[in-house]
Short mmCIF file of C-alpha atoms and ligand atoms in Angstrom, two decimals:
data_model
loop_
_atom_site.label_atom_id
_atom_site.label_comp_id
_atom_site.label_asym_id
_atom_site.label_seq_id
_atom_site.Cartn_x
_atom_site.Cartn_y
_atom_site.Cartn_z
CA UNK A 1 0.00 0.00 0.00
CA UNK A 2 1.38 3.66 -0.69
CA UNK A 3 1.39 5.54 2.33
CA UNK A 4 2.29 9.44 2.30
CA UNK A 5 4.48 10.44 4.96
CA UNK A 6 7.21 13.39 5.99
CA UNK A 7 10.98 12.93 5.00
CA UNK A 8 12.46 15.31 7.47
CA UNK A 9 16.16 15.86 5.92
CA UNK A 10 19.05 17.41 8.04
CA UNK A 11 22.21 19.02 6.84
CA UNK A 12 24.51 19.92 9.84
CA UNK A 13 23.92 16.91 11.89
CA UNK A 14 25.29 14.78 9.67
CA UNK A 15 28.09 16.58 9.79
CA UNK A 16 28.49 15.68 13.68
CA UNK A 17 30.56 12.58 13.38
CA UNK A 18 30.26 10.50 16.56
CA UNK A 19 27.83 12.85 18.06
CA UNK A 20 25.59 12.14 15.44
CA UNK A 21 23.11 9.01 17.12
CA UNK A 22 22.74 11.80 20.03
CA UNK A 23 21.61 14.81 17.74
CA UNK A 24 19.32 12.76 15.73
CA UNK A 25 17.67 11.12 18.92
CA UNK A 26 17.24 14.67 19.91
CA UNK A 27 16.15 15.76 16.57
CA UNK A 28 13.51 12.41 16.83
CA UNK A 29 12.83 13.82 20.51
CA UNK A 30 11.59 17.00 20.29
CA UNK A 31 9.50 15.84 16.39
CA UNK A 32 7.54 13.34 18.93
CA UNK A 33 6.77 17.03 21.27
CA UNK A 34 6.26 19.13 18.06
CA UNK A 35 3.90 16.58 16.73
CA UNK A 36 2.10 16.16 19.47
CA UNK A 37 -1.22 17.60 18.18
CA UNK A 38 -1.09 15.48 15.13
CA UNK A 39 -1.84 11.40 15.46
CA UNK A 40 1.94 10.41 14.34
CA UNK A 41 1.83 6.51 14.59
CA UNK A 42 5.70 6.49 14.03
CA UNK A 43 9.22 8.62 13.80
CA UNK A 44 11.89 6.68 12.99
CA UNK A 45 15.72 7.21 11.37
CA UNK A 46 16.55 5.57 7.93
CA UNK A 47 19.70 6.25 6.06
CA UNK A 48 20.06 10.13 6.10
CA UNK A 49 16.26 11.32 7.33
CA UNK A 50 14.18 11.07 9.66
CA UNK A 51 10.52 9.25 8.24
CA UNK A 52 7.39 10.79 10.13
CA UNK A 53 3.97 8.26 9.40
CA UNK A 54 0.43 9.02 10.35
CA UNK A 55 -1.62 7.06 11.80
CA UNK A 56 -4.19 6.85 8.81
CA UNK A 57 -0.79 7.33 6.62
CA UNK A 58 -2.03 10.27 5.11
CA UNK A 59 0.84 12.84 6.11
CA UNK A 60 -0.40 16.61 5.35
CA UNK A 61 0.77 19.59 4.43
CA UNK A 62 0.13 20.94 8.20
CA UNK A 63 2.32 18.11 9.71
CA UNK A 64 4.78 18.95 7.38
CA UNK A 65 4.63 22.80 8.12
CA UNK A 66 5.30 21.97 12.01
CA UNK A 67 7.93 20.14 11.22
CA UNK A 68 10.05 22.84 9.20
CA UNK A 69 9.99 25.47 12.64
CA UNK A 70 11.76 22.58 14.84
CA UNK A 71 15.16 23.61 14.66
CA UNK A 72 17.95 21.04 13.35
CA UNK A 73 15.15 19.94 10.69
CA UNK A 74 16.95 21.65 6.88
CA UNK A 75 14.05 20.36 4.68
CA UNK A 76 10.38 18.43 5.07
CA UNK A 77 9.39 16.66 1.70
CA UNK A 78 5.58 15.28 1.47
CA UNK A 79 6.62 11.58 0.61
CA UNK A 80 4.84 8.25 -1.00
CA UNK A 81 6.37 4.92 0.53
CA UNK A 82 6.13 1.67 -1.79
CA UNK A 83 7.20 -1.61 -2.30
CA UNK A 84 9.52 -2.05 -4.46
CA UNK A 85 7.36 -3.03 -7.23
CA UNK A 86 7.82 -0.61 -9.92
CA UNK A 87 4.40 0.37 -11.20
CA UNK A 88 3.57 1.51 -7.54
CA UNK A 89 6.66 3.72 -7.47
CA UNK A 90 5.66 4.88 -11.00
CA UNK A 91 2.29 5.80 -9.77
CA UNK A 92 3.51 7.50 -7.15
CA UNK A 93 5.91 9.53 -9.10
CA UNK A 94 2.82 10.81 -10.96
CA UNK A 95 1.03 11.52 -7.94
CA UNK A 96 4.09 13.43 -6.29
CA UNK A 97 4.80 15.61 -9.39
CA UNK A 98 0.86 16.48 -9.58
CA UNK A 99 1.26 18.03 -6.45
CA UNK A 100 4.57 19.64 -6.98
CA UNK A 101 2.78 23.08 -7.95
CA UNK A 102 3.55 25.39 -10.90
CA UNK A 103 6.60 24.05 -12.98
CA UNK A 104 7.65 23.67 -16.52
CA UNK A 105 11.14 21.17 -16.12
CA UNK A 106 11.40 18.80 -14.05
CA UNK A 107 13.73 15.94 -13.90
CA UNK A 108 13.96 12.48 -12.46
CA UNK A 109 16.85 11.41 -9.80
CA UNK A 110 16.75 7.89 -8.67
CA UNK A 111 18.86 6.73 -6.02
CA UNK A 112 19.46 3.08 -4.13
CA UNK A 113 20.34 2.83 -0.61
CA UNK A 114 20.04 -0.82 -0.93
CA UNK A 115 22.09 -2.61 -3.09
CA UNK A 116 20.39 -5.97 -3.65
CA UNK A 117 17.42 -3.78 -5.61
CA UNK A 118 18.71 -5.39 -9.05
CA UNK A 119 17.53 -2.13 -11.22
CA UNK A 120 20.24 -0.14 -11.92
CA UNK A 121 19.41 3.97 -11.11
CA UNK A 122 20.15 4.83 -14.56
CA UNK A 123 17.36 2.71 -15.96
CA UNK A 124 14.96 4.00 -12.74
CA UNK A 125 15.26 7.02 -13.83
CA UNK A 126 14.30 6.17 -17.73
CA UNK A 127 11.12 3.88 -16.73
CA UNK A 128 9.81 6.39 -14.32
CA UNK A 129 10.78 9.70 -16.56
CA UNK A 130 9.21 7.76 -19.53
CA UNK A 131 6.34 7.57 -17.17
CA UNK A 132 6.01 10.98 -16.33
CA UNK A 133 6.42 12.78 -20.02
CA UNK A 134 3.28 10.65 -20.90
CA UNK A 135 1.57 12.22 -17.75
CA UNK A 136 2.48 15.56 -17.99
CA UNK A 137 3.06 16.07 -21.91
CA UNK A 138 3.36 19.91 -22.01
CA UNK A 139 6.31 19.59 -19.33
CA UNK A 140 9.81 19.32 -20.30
CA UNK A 141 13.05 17.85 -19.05
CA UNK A 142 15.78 19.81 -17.75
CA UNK A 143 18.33 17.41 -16.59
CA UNK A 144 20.93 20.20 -15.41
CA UNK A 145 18.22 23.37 -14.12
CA UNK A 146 15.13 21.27 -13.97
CA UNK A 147 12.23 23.68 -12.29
CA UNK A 148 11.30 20.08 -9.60
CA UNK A 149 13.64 17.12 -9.18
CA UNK A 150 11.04 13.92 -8.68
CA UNK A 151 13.40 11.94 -6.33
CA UNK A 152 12.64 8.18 -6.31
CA UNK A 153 15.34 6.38 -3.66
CA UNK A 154 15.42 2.76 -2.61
CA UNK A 155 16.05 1.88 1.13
CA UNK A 156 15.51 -0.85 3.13
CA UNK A 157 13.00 -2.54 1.37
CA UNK A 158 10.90 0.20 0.31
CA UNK A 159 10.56 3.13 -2.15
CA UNK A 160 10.41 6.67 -1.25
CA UNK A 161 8.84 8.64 -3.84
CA UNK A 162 8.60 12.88 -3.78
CA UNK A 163 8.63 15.91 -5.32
CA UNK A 164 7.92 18.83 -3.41
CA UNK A 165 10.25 20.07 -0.57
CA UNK A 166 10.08 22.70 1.54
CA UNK A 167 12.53 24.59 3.90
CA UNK A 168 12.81 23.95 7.24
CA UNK A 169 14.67 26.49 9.71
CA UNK A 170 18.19 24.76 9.66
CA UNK A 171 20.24 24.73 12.98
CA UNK A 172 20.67 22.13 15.45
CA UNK A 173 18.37 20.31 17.50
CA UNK A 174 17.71 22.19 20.76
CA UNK A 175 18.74 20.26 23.77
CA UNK A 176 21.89 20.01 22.16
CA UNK A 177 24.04 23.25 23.51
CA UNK A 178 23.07 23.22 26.94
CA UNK A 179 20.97 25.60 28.33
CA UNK A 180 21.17 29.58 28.45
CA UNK A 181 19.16 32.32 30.04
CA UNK A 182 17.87 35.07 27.70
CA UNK A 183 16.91 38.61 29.08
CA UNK A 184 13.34 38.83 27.19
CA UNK A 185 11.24 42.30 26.34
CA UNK A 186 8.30 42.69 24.44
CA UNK A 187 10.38 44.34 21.58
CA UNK A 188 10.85 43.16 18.93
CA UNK A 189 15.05 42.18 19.29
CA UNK A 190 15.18 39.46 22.04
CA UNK A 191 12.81 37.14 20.99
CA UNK A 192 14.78 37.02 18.03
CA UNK A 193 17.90 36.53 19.71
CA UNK A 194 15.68 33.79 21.97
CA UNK A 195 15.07 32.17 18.90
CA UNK A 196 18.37 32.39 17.37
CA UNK A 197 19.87 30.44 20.39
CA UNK A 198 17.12 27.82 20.65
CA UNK A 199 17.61 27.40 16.73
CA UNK A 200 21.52 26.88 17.45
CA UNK A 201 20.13 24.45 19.95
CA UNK A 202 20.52 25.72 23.10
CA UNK A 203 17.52 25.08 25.57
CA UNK A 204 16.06 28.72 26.26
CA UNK A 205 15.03 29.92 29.69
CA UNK A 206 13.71 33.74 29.42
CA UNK A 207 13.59 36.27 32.21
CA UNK A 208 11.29 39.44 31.80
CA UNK A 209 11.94 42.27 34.14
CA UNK A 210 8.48 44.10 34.39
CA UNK A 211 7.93 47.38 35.74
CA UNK A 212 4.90 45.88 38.15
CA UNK A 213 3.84 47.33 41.07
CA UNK A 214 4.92 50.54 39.30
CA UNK A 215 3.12 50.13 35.81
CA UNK A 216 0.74 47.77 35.18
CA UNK A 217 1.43 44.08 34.21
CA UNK A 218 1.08 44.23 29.92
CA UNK A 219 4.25 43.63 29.48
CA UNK A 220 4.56 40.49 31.22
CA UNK A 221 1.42 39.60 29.12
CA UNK A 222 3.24 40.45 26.17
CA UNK A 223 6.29 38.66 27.16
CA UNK A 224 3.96 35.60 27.85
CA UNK A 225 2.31 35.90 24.22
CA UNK A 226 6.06 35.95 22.70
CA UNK A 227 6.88 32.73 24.51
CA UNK A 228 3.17 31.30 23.39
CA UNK A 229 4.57 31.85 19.81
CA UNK A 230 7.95 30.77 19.86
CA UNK A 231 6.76 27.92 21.83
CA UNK A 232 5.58 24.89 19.23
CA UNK A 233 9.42 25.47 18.27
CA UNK A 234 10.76 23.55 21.14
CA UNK A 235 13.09 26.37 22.39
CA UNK A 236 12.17 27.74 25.45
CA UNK A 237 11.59 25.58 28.44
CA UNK A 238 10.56 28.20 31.33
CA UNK A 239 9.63 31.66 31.48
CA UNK A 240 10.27 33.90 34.50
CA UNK A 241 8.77 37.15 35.02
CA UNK A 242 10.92 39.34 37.81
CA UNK A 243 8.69 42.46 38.82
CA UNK A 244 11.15 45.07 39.34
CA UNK A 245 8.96 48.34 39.15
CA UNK A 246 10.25 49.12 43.48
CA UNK A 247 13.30 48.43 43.02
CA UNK A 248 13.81 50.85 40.05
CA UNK A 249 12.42 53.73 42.00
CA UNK A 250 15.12 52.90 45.04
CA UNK A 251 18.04 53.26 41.92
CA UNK A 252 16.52 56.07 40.66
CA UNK A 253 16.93 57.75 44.09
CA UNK A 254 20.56 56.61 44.73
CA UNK A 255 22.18 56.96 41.65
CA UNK A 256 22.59 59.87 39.46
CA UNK A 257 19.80 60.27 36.84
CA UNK A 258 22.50 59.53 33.93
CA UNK A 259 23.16 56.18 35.47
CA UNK A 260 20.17 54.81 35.79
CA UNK A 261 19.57 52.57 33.23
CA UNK A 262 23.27 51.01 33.11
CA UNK A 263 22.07 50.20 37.13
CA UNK A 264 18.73 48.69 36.33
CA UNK A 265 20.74 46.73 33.53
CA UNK A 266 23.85 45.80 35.74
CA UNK A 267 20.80 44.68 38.21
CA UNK A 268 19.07 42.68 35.47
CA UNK A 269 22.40 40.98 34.54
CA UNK A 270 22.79 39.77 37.99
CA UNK A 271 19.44 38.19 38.77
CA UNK A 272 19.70 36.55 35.30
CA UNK A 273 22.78 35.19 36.34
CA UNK A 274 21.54 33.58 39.46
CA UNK A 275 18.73 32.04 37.51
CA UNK A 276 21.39 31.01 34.90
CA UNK A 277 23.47 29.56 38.15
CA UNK A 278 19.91 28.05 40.22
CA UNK A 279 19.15 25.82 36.45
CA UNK A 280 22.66 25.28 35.63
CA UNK A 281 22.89 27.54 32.42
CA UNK A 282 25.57 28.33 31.07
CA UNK A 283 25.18 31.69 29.03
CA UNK A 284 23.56 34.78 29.08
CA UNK A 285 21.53 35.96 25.99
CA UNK A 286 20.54 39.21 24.94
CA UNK A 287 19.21 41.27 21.89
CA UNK A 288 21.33 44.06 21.89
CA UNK A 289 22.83 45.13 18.41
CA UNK A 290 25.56 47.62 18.45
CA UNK A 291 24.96 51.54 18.59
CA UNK A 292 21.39 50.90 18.19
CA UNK A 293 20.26 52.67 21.26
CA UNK A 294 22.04 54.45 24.20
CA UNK A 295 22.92 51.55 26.62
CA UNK A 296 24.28 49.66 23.33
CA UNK A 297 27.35 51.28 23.26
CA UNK A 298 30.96 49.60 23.55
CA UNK A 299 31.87 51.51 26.74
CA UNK A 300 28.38 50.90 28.35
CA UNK A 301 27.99 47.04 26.86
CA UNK A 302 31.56 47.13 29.16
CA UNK A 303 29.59 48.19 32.08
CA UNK A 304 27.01 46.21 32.17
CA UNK A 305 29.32 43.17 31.46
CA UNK A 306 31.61 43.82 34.40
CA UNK A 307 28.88 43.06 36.79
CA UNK A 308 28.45 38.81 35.88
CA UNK A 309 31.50 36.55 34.99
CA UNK A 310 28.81 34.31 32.76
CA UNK A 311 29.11 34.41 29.01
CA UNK A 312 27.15 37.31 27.49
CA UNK A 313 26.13 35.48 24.33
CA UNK A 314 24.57 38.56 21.68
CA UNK A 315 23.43 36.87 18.88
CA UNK A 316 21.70 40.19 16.83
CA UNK A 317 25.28 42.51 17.47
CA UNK A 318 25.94 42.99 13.72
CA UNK A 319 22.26 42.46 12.90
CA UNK A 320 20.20 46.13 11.18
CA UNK A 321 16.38 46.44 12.62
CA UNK A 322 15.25 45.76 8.99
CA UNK A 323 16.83 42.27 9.44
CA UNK A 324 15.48 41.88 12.52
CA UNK A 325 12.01 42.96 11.86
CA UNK A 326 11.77 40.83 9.26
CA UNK A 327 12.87 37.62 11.26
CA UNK A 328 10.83 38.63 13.92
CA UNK A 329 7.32 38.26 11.22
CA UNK A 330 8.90 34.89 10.07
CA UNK A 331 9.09 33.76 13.50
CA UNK A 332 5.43 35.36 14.73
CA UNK A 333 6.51 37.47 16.89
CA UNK A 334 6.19 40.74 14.93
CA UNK A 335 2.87 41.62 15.92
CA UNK A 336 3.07 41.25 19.24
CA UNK A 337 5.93 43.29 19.88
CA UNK A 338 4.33 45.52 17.72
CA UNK A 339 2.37 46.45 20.84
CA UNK A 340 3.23 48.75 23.30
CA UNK A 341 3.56 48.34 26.81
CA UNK A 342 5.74 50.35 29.66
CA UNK A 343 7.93 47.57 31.19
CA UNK A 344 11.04 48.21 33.83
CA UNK A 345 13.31 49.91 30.83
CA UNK A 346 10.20 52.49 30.33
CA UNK A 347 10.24 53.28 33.96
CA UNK A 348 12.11 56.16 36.07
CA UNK A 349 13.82 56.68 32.36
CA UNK A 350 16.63 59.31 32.75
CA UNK A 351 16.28 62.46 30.42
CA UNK A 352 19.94 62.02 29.42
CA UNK A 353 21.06 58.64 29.56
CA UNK A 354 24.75 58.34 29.72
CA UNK A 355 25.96 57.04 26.39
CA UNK A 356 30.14 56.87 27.25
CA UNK A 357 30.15 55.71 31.06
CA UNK A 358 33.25 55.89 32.96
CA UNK A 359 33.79 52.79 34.98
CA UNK A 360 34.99 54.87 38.10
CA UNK A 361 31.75 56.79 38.01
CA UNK A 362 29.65 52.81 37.96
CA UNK A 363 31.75 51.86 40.67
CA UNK A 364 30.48 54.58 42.38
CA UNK A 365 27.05 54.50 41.51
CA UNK A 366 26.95 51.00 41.96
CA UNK A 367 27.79 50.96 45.65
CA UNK A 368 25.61 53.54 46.62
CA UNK A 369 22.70 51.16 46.77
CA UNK A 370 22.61 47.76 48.56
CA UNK A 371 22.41 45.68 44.95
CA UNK A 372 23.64 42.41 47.34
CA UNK A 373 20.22 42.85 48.75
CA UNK A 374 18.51 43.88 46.16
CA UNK A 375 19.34 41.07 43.80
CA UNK A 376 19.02 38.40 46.26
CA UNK A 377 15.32 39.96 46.98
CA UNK A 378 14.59 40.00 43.42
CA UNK A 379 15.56 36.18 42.95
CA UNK A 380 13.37 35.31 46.04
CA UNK A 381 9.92 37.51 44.70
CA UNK A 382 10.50 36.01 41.13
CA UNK A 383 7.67 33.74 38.95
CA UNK A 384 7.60 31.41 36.18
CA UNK A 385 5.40 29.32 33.92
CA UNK A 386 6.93 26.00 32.26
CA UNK A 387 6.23 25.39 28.71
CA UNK A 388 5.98 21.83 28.06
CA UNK A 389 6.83 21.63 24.13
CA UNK A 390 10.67 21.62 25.18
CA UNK A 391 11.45 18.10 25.92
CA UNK A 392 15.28 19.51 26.52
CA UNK A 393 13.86 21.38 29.38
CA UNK A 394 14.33 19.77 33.33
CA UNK A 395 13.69 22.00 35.96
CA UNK A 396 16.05 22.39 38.94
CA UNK A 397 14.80 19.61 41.02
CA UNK A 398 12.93 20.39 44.81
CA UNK A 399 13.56 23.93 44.64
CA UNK A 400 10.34 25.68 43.28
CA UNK A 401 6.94 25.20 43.96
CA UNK A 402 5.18 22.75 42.27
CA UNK A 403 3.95 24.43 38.87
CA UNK A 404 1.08 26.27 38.84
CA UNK A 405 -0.24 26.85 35.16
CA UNK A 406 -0.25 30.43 35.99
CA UNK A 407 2.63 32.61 36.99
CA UNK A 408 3.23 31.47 40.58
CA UNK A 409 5.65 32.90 43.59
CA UNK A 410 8.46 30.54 43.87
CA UNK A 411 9.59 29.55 47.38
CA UNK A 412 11.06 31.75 49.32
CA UNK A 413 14.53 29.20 49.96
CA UNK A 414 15.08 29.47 46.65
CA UNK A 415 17.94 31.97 46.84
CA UNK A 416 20.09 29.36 48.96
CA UNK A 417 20.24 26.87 46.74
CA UNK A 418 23.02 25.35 45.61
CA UNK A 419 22.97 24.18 41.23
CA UNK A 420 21.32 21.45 40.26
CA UNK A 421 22.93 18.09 40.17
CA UNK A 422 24.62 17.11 37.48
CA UNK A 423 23.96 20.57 34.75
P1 ATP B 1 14.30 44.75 22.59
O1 ATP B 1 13.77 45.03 21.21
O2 ATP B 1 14.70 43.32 22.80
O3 ATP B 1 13.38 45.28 23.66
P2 ATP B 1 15.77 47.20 22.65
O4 ATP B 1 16.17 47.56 21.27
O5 ATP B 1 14.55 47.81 23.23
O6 ATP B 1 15.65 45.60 22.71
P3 ATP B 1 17.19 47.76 25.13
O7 ATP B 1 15.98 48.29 25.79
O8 ATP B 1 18.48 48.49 25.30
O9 ATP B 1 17.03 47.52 23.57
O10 ATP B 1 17.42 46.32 25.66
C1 ATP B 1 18.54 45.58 25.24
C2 ATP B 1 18.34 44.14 25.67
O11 ATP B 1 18.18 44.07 27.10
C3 ATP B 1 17.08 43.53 25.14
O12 ATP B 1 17.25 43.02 23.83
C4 ATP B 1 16.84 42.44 26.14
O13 ATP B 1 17.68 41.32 25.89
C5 ATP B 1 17.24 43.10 27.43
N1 ATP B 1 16.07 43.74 28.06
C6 ATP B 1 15.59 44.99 27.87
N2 ATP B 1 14.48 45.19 28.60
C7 ATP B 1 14.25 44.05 29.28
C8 ATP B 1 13.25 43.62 30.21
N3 ATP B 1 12.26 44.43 30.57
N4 ATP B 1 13.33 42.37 30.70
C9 ATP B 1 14.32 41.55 30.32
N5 ATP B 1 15.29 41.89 29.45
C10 ATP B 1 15.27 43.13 28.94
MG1 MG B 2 13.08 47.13 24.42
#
């Protein structure tokens, strides 16, 4: 019987070399979680992809569009399986160029995985291009530029017959960098940068620094929509939302006005580095691209920096708005960020924000204020919300309240933990 199924195909892995069985179990991992709303009777590996069958074995264009976000997947084709007989794979040849959309060339490219199939790939390609010029007269073939390659490749037993491919997002499998701890906004640069991680597979956990009890709570909405979104990718495993709106106004007081922000951010830095430290990540993430607002200067990137020995990882520093805007529509988070909401980096906003800060003058600034105290309160008041489409994703074990499906305080030991075994 001809069954249609997925052929996920994957560049980089394969270029892995011994890792390889452990990036394609994760890349057959987090398919199963993707493709959880779908009835999937089966993922398995065979020579090169990864095969995704439905349980009716009628594979559709919808599983196939889930499967091109996960990152580590390069390409999804809509496949027919056969037996080996060669009118079925000629049939299904037919059938997979019908659906290959508009074209005028096309070509055949037979391949053979197994070598006890007796038909040489020469001939395959002959019997089923014969096949095809009778069914589609007014196309042409165009062995060397051909507008759709019908590929027709004997494996194990069966035939794998398709035409159509799409793109998937490329990258590596998350789960398989380790995990890192973005700084998230509702703007529209660090859930790229979130994305741009998870799609280099690191497991992402975001930490939004509201301006609640000072401004009302949109933002963490907003923050909570962006995670909704970039979600059914598999990248981000937990969200926490630090309100930060009181301790702002205490900085504000202490420090002068010019200063501010490079505080709030030095302040940001270090709670996400005790969250980074509590689920034993290993990197900090933000969106910041160079010059593109005050506190993305050299000198103040340097300030900020000072205050946590973790890894600042900034994935968008070379990246133009345009670029980003436009990854941010691919990715569905453009409208939302679209929206706007005051958060902590709209609040007790200096009228002059130092653009060239001298570190003597931080070092100053930054003792005038208990931040010891402050961070470690900060850490103890913050909240979270677990996504469960990152199968990467193990939360520090015994430390945190048992998850409530809404934003919930976390216990109040939480800032004398030690890491979590084994991360
Ligand atoms: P974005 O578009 O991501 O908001 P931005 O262009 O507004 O960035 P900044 O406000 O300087 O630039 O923020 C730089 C980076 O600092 C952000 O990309 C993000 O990683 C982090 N950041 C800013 N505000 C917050 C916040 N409220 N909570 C957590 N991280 C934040
Ligand atoms: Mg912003």
């Amino acid at each position: 019987m001809t069954q249609r199924l997925c052929l996920v195909h994957y560049h980089e892995i394969g270029l892995k070399g011994k890792n390889r069985a452990t990036f394609e179990n994760q890349l057959v991992t987090n398919l199963h979680r993707a493709l959880k709303p779908f009835d999937v009777a089966n993922i398995s590996r065979i020579s090169g992809y990864i095969v995704v069958e439905a349980a009716d074995h009628r594979a559709t264009d919808a599983m196939a569009a889930a499967i091109r976000q996960v990152p580590g997947v390069a390409r999804v084709s809509l496949a027919y399986k056969c037996g080996l007989d060669e009118d079925e794979y000629k049939a299904a040849a037919v059938q997979a160029l019908s659906e290959a959309g508009d074209f005028s060339t096309f070509k055949v490219h037979a391949r053979r995985s197994s070598t006890t199939y007796p038909v040489h790939t020469l001939e395959m390609n002959q019997l089923v291009g014969s096949v095809l010029c009778e069914a589609f007269p007014q196309k042409k073939v165009d062995v060397h530029n051909p507008d759709v390659t019908v590929v027709v490749h004997v494996v194990q037993g069966s035939t794998y017959v398709y035409a159509a491919s799409a793109p998937g997002v490329g990258g590596l499998p998350v789960g398989t960098a380790g995990k890192v701890v973005t700084l998230l906004s509702s703007g529209f640069d660090s859930p790229v940068a979130t994305w741009m991680v998870g799609r280099r597979g690191a497991t992402c956990i975001p930490v939004h620094f509201s301006g609640r009890p000072q401004t009302s709570d949109t933002s963490e909405w907003l923050c909570q929509d962006i995670v909704d979104a970039l979600a059914p990718s598999g990248v981000v495993g937990r969200l926490y939302v630090v309100p930060f709106g009181d301790r702002q106004r205490e900085i504000s007081l202490a420090v002068p006005q010019s200063l501010r922000i490079l505080m709030y951010r030095r302040v940001m830095f270090q709670v996400a580095e005790r969250i980074a430290q509590l689920e034993g990540a290993k990197a900090i993430v933000t969106g910041e691209s160079l010059g593109q607002v005050a506190s993305q200067t050299l000198e103040n990137i340097t300030a900020v920096n000072e205050a946590v020995t973790m890894p600042v990882l900034r994935p968008l520093i070379g990246s133009d708005k345009q670029e980003i805007i436009r990854r941010s529509q691919q990715i569905g988070t453009y409208e939302i960020s679209s929206q706007t909401a005051p958060d902590c980096c709209t609040l007790f906003m200096p009228r002059r924000p130092e653009t060239h800060a001298r570190m003597r003058d931080i070092h100053e600034a930054w003792e005038s204020f208990d931040h010891e105290a402050m961070v470690a309160d900060l850490v103890e008041h913050m909240e979270y919300r677990d996504y469960s489409q990152c199968p990467s994703y193990h939360a520090p074990k015994g430390r945190l309240r048992a998850h409530h499906s809404e934003l919930a305080p976390i216990e109040p030991e939480l800032s004398d933990v030690e890491r979590p075994e084994g991360e």
